[in-house]
Short mmCIF file of C-alpha atoms in Angstrom, two decimals:
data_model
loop_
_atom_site.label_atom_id
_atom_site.label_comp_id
_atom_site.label_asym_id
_atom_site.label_seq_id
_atom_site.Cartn_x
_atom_site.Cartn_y
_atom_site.Cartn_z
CA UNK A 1 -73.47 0.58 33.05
CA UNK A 2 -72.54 2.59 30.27
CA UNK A 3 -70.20 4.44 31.60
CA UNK A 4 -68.28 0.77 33.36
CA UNK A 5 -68.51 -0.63 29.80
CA UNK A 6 -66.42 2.36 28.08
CA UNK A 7 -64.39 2.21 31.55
CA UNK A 8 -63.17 -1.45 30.69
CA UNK A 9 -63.27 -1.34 26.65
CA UNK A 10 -60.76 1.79 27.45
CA UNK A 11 -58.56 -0.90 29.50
CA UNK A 12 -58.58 -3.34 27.43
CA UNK A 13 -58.15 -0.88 24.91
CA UNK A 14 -54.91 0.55 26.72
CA UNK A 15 -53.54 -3.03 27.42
CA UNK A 16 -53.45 -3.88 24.23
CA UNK A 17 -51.54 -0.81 23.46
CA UNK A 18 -48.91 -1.63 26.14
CA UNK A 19 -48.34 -5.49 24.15
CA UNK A 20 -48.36 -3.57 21.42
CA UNK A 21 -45.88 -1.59 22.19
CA UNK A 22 -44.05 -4.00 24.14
CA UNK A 23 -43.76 -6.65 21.66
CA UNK A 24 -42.82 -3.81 18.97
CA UNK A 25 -40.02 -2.97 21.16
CA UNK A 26 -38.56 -6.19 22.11
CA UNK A 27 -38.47 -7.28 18.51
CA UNK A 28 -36.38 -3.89 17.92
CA UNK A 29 -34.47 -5.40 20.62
CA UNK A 30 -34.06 -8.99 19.93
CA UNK A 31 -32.65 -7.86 16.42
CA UNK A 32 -29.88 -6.05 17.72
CA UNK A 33 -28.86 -8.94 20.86
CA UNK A 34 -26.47 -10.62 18.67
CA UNK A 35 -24.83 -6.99 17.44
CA UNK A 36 -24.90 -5.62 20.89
CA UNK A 37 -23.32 -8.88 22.22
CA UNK A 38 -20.35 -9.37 19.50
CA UNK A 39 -18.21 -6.37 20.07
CA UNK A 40 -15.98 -7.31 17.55
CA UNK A 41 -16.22 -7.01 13.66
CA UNK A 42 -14.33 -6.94 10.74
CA UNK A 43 -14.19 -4.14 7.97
CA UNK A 44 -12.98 -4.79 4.16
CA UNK A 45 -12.52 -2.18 1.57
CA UNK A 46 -12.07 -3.71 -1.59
CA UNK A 47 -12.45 -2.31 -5.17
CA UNK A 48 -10.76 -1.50 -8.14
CA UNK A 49 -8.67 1.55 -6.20
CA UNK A 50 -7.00 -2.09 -4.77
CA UNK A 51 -5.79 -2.24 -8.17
CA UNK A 52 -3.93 0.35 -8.51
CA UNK A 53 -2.78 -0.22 -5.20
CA UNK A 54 -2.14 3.76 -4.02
CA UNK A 55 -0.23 4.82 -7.48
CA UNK A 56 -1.72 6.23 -10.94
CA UNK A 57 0.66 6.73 -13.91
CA UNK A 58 3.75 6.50 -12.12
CA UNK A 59 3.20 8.68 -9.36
CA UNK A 60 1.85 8.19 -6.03
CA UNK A 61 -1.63 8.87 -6.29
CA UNK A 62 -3.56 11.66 -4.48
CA UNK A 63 -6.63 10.91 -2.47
CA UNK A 64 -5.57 7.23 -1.95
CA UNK A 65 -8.46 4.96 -2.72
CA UNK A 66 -10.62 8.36 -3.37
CA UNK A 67 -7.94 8.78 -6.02
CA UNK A 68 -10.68 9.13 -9.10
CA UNK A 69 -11.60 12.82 -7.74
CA UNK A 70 -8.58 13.53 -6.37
CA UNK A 71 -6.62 12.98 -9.96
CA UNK A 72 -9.43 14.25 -11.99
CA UNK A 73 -9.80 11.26 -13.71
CA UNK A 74 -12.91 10.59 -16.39
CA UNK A 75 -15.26 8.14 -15.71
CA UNK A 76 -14.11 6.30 -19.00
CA UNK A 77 -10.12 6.07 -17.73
CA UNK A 78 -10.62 5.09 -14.71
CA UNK A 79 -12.69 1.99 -15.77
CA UNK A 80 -9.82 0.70 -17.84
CA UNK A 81 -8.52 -0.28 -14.44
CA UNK A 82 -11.01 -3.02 -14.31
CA UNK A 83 -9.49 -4.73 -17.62
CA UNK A 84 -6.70 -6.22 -15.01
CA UNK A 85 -8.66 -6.58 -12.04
CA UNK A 86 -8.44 -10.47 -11.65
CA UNK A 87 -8.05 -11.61 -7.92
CA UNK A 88 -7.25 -14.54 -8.29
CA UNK A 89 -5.95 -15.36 -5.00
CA UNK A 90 -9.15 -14.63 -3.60
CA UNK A 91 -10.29 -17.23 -0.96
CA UNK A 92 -13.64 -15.89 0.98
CA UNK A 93 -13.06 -19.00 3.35
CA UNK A 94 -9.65 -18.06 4.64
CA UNK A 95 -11.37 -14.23 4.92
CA UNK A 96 -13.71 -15.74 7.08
CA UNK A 97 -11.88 -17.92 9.32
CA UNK A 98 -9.02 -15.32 9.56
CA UNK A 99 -11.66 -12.57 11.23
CA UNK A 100 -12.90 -15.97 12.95
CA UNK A 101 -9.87 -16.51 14.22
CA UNK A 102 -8.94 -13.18 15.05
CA UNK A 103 -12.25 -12.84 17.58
CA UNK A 104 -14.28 -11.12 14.98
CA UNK A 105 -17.85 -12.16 15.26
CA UNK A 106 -19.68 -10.38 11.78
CA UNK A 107 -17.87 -8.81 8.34
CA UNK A 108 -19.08 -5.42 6.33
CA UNK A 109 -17.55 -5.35 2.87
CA UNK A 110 -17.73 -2.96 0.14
CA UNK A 111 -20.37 -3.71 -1.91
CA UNK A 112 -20.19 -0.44 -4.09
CA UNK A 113 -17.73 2.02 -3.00
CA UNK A 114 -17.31 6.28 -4.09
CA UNK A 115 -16.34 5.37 -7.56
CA UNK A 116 -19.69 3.30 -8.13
CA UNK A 117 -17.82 0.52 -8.94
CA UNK A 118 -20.35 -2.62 -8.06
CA UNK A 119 -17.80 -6.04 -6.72
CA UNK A 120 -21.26 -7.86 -7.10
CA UNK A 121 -23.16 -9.23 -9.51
CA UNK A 122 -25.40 -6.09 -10.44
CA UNK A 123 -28.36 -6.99 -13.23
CA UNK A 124 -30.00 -3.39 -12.96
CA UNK A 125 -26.07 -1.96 -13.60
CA UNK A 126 -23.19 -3.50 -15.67
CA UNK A 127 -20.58 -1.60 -13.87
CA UNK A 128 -19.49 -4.51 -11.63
CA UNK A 129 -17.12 -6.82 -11.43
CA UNK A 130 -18.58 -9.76 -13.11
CA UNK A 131 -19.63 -7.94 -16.28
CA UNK A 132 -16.33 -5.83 -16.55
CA UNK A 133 -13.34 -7.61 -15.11
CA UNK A 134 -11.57 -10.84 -16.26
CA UNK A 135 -12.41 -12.55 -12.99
CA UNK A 136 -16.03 -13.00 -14.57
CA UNK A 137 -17.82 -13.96 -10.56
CA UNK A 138 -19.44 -12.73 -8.32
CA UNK A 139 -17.03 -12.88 -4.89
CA UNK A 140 -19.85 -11.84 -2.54
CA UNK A 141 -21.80 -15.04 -3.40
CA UNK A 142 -18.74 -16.92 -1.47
CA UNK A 143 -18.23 -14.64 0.82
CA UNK A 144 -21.57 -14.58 2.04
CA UNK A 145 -21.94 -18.41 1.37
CA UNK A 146 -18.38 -18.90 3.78
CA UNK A 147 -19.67 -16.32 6.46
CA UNK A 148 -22.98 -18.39 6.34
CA UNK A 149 -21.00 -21.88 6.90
CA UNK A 150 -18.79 -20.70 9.82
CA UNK A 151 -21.49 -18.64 11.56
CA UNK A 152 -20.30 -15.58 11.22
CA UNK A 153 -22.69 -12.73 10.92
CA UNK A 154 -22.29 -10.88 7.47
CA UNK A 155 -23.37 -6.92 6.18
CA UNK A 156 -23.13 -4.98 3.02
CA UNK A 157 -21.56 -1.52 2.66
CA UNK A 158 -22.79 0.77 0.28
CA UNK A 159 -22.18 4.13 -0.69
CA UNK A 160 -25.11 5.90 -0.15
CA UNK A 161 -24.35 9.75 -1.47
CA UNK A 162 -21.54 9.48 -3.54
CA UNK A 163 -21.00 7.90 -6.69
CA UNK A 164 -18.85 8.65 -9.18
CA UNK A 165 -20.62 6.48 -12.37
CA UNK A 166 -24.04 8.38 -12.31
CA UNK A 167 -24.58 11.56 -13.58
CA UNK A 168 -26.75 12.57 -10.95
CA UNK A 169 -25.36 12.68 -7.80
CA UNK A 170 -23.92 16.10 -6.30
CA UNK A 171 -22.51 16.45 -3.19
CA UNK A 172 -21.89 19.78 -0.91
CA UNK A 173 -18.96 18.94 1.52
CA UNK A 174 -16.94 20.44 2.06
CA UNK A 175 -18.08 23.38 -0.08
CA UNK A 176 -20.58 22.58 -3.37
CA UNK A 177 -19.10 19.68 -5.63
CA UNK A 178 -16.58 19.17 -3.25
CA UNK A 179 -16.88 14.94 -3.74
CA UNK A 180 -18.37 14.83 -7.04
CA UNK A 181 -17.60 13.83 -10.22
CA UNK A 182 -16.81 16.92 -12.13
CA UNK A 183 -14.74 15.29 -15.16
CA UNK A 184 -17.53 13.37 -16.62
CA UNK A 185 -20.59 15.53 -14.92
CA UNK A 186 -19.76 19.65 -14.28
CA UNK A 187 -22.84 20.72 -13.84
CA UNK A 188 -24.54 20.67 -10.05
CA UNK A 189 -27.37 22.14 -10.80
CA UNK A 190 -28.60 19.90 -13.08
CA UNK A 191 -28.11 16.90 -10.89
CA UNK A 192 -31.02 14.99 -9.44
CA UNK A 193 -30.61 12.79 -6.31
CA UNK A 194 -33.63 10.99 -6.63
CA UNK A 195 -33.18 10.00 -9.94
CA UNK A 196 -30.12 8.41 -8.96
CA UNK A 197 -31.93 6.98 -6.26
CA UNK A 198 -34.69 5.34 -8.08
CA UNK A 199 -32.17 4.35 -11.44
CA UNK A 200 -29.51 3.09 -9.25
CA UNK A 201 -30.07 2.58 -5.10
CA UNK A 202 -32.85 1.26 -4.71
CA UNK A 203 -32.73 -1.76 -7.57
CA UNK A 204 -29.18 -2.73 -5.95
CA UNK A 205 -30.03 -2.79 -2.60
CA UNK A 206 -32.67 -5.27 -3.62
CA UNK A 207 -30.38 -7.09 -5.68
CA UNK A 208 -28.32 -7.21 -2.31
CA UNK A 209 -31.25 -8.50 0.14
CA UNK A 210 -32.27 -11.21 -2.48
CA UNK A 211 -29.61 -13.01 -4.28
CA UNK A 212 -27.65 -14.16 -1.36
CA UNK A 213 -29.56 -15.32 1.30
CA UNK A 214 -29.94 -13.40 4.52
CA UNK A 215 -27.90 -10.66 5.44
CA UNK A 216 -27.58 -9.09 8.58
CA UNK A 217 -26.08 -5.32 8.21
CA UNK A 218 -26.85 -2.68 5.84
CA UNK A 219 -24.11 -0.22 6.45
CA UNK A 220 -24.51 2.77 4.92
CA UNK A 221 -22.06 5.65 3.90
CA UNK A 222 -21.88 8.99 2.80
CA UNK A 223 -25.71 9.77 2.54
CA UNK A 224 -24.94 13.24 1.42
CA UNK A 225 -27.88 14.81 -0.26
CA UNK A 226 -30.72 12.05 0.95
CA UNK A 227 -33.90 13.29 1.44
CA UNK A 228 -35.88 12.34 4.86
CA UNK A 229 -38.53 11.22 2.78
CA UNK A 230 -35.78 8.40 1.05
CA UNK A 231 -34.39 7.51 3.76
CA UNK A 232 -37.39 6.56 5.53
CA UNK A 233 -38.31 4.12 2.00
CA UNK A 234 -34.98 2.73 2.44
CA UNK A 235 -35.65 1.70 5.31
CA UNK A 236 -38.60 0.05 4.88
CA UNK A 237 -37.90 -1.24 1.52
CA UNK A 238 -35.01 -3.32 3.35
CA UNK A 239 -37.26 -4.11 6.31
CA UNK A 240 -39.87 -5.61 3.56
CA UNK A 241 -37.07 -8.17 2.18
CA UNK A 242 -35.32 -8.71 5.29
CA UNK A 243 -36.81 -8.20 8.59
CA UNK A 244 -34.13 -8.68 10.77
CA UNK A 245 -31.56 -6.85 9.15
CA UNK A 246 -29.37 -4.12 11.08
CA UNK A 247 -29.33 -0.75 9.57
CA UNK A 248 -26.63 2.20 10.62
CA UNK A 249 -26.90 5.41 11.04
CA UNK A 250 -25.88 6.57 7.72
CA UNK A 251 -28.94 5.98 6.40
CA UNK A 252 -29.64 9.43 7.74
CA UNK A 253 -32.41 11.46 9.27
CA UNK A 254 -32.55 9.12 12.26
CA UNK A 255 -33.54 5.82 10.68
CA UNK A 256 -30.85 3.76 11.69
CA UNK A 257 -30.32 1.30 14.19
CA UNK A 258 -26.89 2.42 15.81
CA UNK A 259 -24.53 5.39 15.30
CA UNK A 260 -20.91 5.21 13.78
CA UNK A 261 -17.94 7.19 14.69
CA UNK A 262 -15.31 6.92 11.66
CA UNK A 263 -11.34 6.92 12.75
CA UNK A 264 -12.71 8.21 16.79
CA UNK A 265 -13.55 6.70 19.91
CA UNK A 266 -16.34 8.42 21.96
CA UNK A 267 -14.79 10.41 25.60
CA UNK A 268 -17.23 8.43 27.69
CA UNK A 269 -20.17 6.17 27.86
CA UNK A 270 -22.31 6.13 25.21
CA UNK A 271 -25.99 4.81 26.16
CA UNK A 272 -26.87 4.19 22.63
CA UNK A 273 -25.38 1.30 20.31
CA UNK A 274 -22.62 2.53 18.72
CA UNK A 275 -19.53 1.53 16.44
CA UNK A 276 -16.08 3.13 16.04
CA UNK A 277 -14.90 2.49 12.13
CA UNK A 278 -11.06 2.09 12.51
CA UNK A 279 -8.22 1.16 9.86
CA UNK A 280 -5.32 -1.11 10.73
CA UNK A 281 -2.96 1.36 8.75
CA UNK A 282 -3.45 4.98 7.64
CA UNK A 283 -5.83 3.63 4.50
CA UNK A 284 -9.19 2.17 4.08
CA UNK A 285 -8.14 0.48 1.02
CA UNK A 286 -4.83 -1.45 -0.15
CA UNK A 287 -2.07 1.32 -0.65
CA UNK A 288 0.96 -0.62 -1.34
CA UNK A 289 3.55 1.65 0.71
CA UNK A 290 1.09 1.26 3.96
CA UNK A 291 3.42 -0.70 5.64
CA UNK A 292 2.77 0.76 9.03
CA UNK A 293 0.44 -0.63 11.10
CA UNK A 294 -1.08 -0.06 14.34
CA UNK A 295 0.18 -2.55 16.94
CA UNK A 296 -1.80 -5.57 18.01
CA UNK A 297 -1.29 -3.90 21.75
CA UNK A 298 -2.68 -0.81 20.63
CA UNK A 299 -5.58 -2.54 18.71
CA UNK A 300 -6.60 -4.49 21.77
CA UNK A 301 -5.86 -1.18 23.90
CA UNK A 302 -8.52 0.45 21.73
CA UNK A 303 -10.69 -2.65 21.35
CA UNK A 304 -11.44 -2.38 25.02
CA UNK A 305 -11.72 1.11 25.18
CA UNK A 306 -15.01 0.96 22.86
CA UNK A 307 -16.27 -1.93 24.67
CA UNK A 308 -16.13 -0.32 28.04
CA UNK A 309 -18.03 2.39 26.80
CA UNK A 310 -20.57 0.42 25.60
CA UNK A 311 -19.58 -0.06 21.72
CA UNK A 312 -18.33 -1.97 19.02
CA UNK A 313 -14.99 -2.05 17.19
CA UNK A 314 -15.51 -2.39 13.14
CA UNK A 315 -11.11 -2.47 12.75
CA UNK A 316 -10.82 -2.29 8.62
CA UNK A 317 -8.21 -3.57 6.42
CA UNK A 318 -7.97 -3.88 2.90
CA UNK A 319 -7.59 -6.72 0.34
CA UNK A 320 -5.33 -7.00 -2.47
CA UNK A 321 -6.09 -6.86 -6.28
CA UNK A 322 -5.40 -10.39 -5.90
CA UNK A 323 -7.64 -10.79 -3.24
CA UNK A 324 -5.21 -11.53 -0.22
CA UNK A 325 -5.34 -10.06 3.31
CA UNK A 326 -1.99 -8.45 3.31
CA UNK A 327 0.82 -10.14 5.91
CA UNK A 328 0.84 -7.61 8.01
CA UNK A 329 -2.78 -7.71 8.58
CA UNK A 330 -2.73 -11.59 9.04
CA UNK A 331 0.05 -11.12 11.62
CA UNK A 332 -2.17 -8.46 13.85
CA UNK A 333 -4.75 -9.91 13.16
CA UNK A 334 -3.18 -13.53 14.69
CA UNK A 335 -1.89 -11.59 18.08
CA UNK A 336 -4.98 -10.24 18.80
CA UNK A 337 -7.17 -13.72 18.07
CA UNK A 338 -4.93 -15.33 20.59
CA UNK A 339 -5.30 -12.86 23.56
CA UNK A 340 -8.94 -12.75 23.24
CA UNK A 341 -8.94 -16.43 23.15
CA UNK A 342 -7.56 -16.38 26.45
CA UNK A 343 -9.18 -13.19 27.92
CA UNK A 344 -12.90 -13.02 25.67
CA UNK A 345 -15.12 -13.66 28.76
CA UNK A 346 -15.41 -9.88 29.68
CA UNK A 347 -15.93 -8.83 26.57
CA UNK A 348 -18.70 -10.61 24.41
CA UNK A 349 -21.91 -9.81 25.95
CA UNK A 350 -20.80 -7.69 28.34
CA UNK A 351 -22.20 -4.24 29.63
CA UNK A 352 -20.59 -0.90 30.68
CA UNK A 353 -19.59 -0.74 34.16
CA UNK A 354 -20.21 2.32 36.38
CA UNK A 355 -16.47 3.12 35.70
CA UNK A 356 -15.38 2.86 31.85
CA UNK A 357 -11.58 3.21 33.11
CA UNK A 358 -9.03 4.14 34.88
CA UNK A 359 -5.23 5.60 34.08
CA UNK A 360 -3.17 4.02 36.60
CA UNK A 361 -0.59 5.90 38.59
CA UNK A 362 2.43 4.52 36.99
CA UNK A 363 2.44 6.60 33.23
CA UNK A 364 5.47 6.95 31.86
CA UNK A 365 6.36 10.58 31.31
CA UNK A 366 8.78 12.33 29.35
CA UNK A 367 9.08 16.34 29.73
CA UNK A 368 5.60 16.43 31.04
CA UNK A 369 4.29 14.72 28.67
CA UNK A 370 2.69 10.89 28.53
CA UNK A 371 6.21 8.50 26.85
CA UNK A 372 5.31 7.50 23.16
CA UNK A 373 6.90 3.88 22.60
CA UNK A 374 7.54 3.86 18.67
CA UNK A 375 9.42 -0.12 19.16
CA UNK A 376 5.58 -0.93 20.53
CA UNK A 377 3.39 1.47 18.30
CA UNK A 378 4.99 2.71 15.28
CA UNK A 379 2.14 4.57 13.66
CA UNK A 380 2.65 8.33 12.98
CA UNK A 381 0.21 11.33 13.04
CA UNK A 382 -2.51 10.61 9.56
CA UNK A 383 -4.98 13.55 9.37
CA UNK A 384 -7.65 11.08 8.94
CA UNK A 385 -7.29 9.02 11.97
CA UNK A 386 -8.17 10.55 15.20
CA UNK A 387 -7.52 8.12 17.83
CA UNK A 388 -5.16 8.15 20.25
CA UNK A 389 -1.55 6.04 19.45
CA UNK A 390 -0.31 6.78 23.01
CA UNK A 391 0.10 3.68 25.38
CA UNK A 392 0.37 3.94 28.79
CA UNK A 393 -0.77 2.12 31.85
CA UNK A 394 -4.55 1.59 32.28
CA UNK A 395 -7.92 -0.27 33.48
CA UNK A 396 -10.93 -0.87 31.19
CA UNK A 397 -13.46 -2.04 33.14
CA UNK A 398 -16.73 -4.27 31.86
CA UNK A 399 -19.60 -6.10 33.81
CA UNK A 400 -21.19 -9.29 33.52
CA UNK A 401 -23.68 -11.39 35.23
CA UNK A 402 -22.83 -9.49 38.38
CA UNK A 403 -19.49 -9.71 37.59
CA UNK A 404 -16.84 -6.96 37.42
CA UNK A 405 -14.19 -7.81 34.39
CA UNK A 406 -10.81 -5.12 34.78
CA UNK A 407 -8.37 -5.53 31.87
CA UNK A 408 -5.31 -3.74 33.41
CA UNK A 409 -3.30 -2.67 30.56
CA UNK A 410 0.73 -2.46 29.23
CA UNK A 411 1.69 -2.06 32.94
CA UNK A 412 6.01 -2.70 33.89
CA UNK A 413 5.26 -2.80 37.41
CA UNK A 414 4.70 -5.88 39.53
CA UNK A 415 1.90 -4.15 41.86
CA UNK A 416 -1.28 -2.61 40.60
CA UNK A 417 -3.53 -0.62 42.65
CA UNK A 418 -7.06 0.55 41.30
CA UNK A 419 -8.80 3.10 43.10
CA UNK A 420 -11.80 2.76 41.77
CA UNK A 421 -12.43 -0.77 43.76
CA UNK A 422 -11.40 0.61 46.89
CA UNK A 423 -13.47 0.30 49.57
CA UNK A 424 -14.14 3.67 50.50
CA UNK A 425 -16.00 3.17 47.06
CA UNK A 426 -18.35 0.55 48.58
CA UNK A 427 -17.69 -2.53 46.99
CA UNK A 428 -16.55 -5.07 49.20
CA UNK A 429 -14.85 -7.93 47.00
CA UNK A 430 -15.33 -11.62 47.44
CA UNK A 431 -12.92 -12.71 44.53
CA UNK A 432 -10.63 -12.92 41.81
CA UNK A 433 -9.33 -14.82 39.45
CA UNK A 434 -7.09 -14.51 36.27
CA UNK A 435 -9.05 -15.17 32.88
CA UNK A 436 -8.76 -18.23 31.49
CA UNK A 437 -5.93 -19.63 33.98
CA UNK A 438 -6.46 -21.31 37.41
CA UNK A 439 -3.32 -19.41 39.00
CA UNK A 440 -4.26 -18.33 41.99
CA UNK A 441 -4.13 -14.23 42.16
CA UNK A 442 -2.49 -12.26 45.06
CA UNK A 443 -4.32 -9.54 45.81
CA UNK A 444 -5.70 -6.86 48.84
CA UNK A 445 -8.37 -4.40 48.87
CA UNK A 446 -7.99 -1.46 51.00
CA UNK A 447 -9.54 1.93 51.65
CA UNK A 448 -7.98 3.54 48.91
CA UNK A 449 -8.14 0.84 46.32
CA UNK A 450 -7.32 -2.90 44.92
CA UNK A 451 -3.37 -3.63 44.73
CA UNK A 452 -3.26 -7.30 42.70
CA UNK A 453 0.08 -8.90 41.89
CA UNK A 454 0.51 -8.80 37.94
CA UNK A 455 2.19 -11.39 35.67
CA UNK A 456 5.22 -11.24 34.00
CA UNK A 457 4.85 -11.00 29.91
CA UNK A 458 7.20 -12.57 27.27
CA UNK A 459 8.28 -10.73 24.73
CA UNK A 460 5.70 -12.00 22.29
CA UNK A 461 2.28 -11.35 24.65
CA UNK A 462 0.39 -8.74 24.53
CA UNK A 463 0.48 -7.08 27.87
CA UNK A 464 -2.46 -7.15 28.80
CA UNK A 465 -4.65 -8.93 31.56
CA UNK A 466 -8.03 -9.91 32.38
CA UNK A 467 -9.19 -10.49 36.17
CA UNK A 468 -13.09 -11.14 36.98
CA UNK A 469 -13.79 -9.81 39.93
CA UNK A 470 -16.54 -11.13 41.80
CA UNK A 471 -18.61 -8.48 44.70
CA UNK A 472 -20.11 -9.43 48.02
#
């Protein structure tokens, strides 16, 4: 009797375990649908380097928006640059409906940035933009307010490791002091992150989960010198004021909710969520003489690349001093809003397929090597930006609802043929149609693959086309 009694209080003990568990792990879960599902987000570096707009004294600045390091400038200089920071073109609604428009479904700003500047209204530090600039607001409050209004999900970015304002934050890459602030504070060894931590993180991040309302993202950078044991009471101080809120991996030491990949796309399938970081230009922040921009082709190109390996595009750009997305931004921005108008079915909640893509036979070459088109992509080489700027004819394939989307990519001929739907492959197709058009879409599947007709582009399209493809 015993011995049935201990039997079933061990069940019952066991099942409860499993709901436990269960219900622990579909709450992890349900937080990160809406991330998982939106594919598509936009990134904003804005600060006082905006300011000075990639110049300092005359000369062209080293370091870009890192320029304060770079330039050994003090602490006490390089704050003058907030006596003329005044955007006063600043609109956060037009922000938000432009990455609305443009197919973006959440926005990460730059809460605090390297140089510790706050562009938030900071009680626990005066070094922000309401207490030191003419402007004399707070432009998250409307930002987040806007983003709220138009349902578009919202984060904060914060720099995590480096700071440029506090006296006690070292770094050690790439070799000891290597990002620090050596003007104002010379001394390493006397630096103490968790003073830092306690003076500094941990009172803004509050200040940033409780005066606006809820926020969605936490997106951490440059952890640098973070202890396991503080990043694990981030984590649950953020978790305490906002349950629901998505933290990334920069938290460190494997308390994050998804990994980032800065300026690279992964080689294959990732199983994990995951986010490529990518700028429009060759800068994170406004540099005046950035004038070259990725093309919206390329964009999309690289858009669906992350998507059919099962991750998200964060695509940057960066604000003026006066608070404007620049023209060229707007303009990219535009293209791509109005192909994924037309071709979005495929991508928001969609899922890898067993096949992330495929180059099709047709590439371009030139002396062995795959053609470069500078009239379509006119971005050159930048040390800090890994991904490829090469187009050439491709699939990227996605699934949904049983559905097989291929997005067959900057092709010139009038046939395609895709090997990997062949049906030596073993799936025998029932359908297809054209996204978002009701023109009917010539195609045969054979042994050796799926030849469909393609459509002829104007000059202004992006060349690109969706097809859902349904399977017997």
């Amino acid at each position: 009797m015993k011995q049935n009694t201990f039997r079933r209080n061990f069940y019952y003990s066991l099942g409860f375990l499993f709901i436990f568990i269960t219900n622990a792990f579909a709450q992890s879960s349900d937080k990160m649908d809406w991330w998982k599902d939106a594919k598509f987000g936009m990134f904003m570096h804005w600060g006082l380097y905006s300011q000075t707009a990639g110049y300092w004294k005359g000369h062209v600045a080293k370091g870009n928006e890192h320029f304060m390091i770079h330039e050994k400038i003090s602490l006490k200089e390089y704050a003058t640059i907030a006596d003329d920071f005044n955007p006063v073109n600043y609109d956060a609604e037009k922000w938000v409906l432009t990455a609305k428009n443009a197919g973006m479904k959440y926005i990460i700003i730059t809460s605090k940035h390297h140089d510790g500047f706050a562009m938030f209204d900071s009680p626990s530090n005066d070094y922000n933009i309401k207490e030191r600039t003419p402007y004399a607001k707070d432009p998250m409050a409307e930002l987040v307010a806007a983003c709220h209004k138009h349902d578009m999900k919202f984060g904060f970015y914060y720099s995590l490791g480096r700071d440029w304002e506090d006296p006690d934050v070292a770094t050690d890459w790439p070799f000891k002091g290597g990002r620090s602030n050596l003007v104002d504070y010379p001394d390493e060894d006397i630096k103490v992150y968790s003073r830092y931590f306690e003076r500094k993180v941990k009172p803004q991040i509050k200040e940033l989960l409780t005066q606006y309302g809820k926020i969605d993202v936490i997106w951490f950078d440059t952890p640098e010198l973070i202890s396991p044991e503080e990043s694990k009471e981030l984590r649950e101080l953020i978790l305490e004021l906002q349950p629901e809120c998505i933290i990334n991996s920069r938290i460190k030491h494997g308390f994050g909710d998804y990994k980032v990949t800065e300026q690279e796309i992964v080689d294959g399938l990732e199983v994990e969520p995951w986010e490529a970081c990518i700028t429009m230009g060759k800068n994170w922040g406004y540099i005046e003489y950035d004038t070259i921009y990725k093309s919206s082709e390329l964009m999309t190109r690289q858009l669906l690349e992350i998507v059919s390996k099962g991750g998200n595009l964060l695509l940057n750009n960066g604000p003026t001093a006066k608070g404007e997305i620049t023209d060229l931004a707007q303009e990219r921005l535009a293209d791509m809003g109005g192909w994924i108008k037309q071709n979005s079915e495929g991508i928001y909640g969609s899922k890898p397929w067993e096949v992330q893509g495929e180059r099709l036979a047709d590439t371009p070459k030139e002396n062995g090597k795959v053609k470069f088109s500078e009239e379509k992509n006119t971005m050159k080489d930048n040390e800090h930006d890994g991904t490829s700027k090469v187009i050439f004819p491709e699939v990227r394939f996605t699934s949904k609802d049983g559905a097989v989307y291929a997005y067959v990519c900057s092709v010139t001929d009038k046939d395609v043929v895709i090997k990997a739907l062949a049906l030596e492959n073993g799936d025998k197709i029932k359908s297809i149609t054209r996204l978002n058009t009701t023109d009917k879409v010539k195609w045969k599947q054979t042994k050796t693959g799926l030849t469909i007709k393609m459509p002829v582009y104007t000059a202004t399209e992006i060349p690109i086309t969706g097809f859902k493809i349904e399977l017997k």
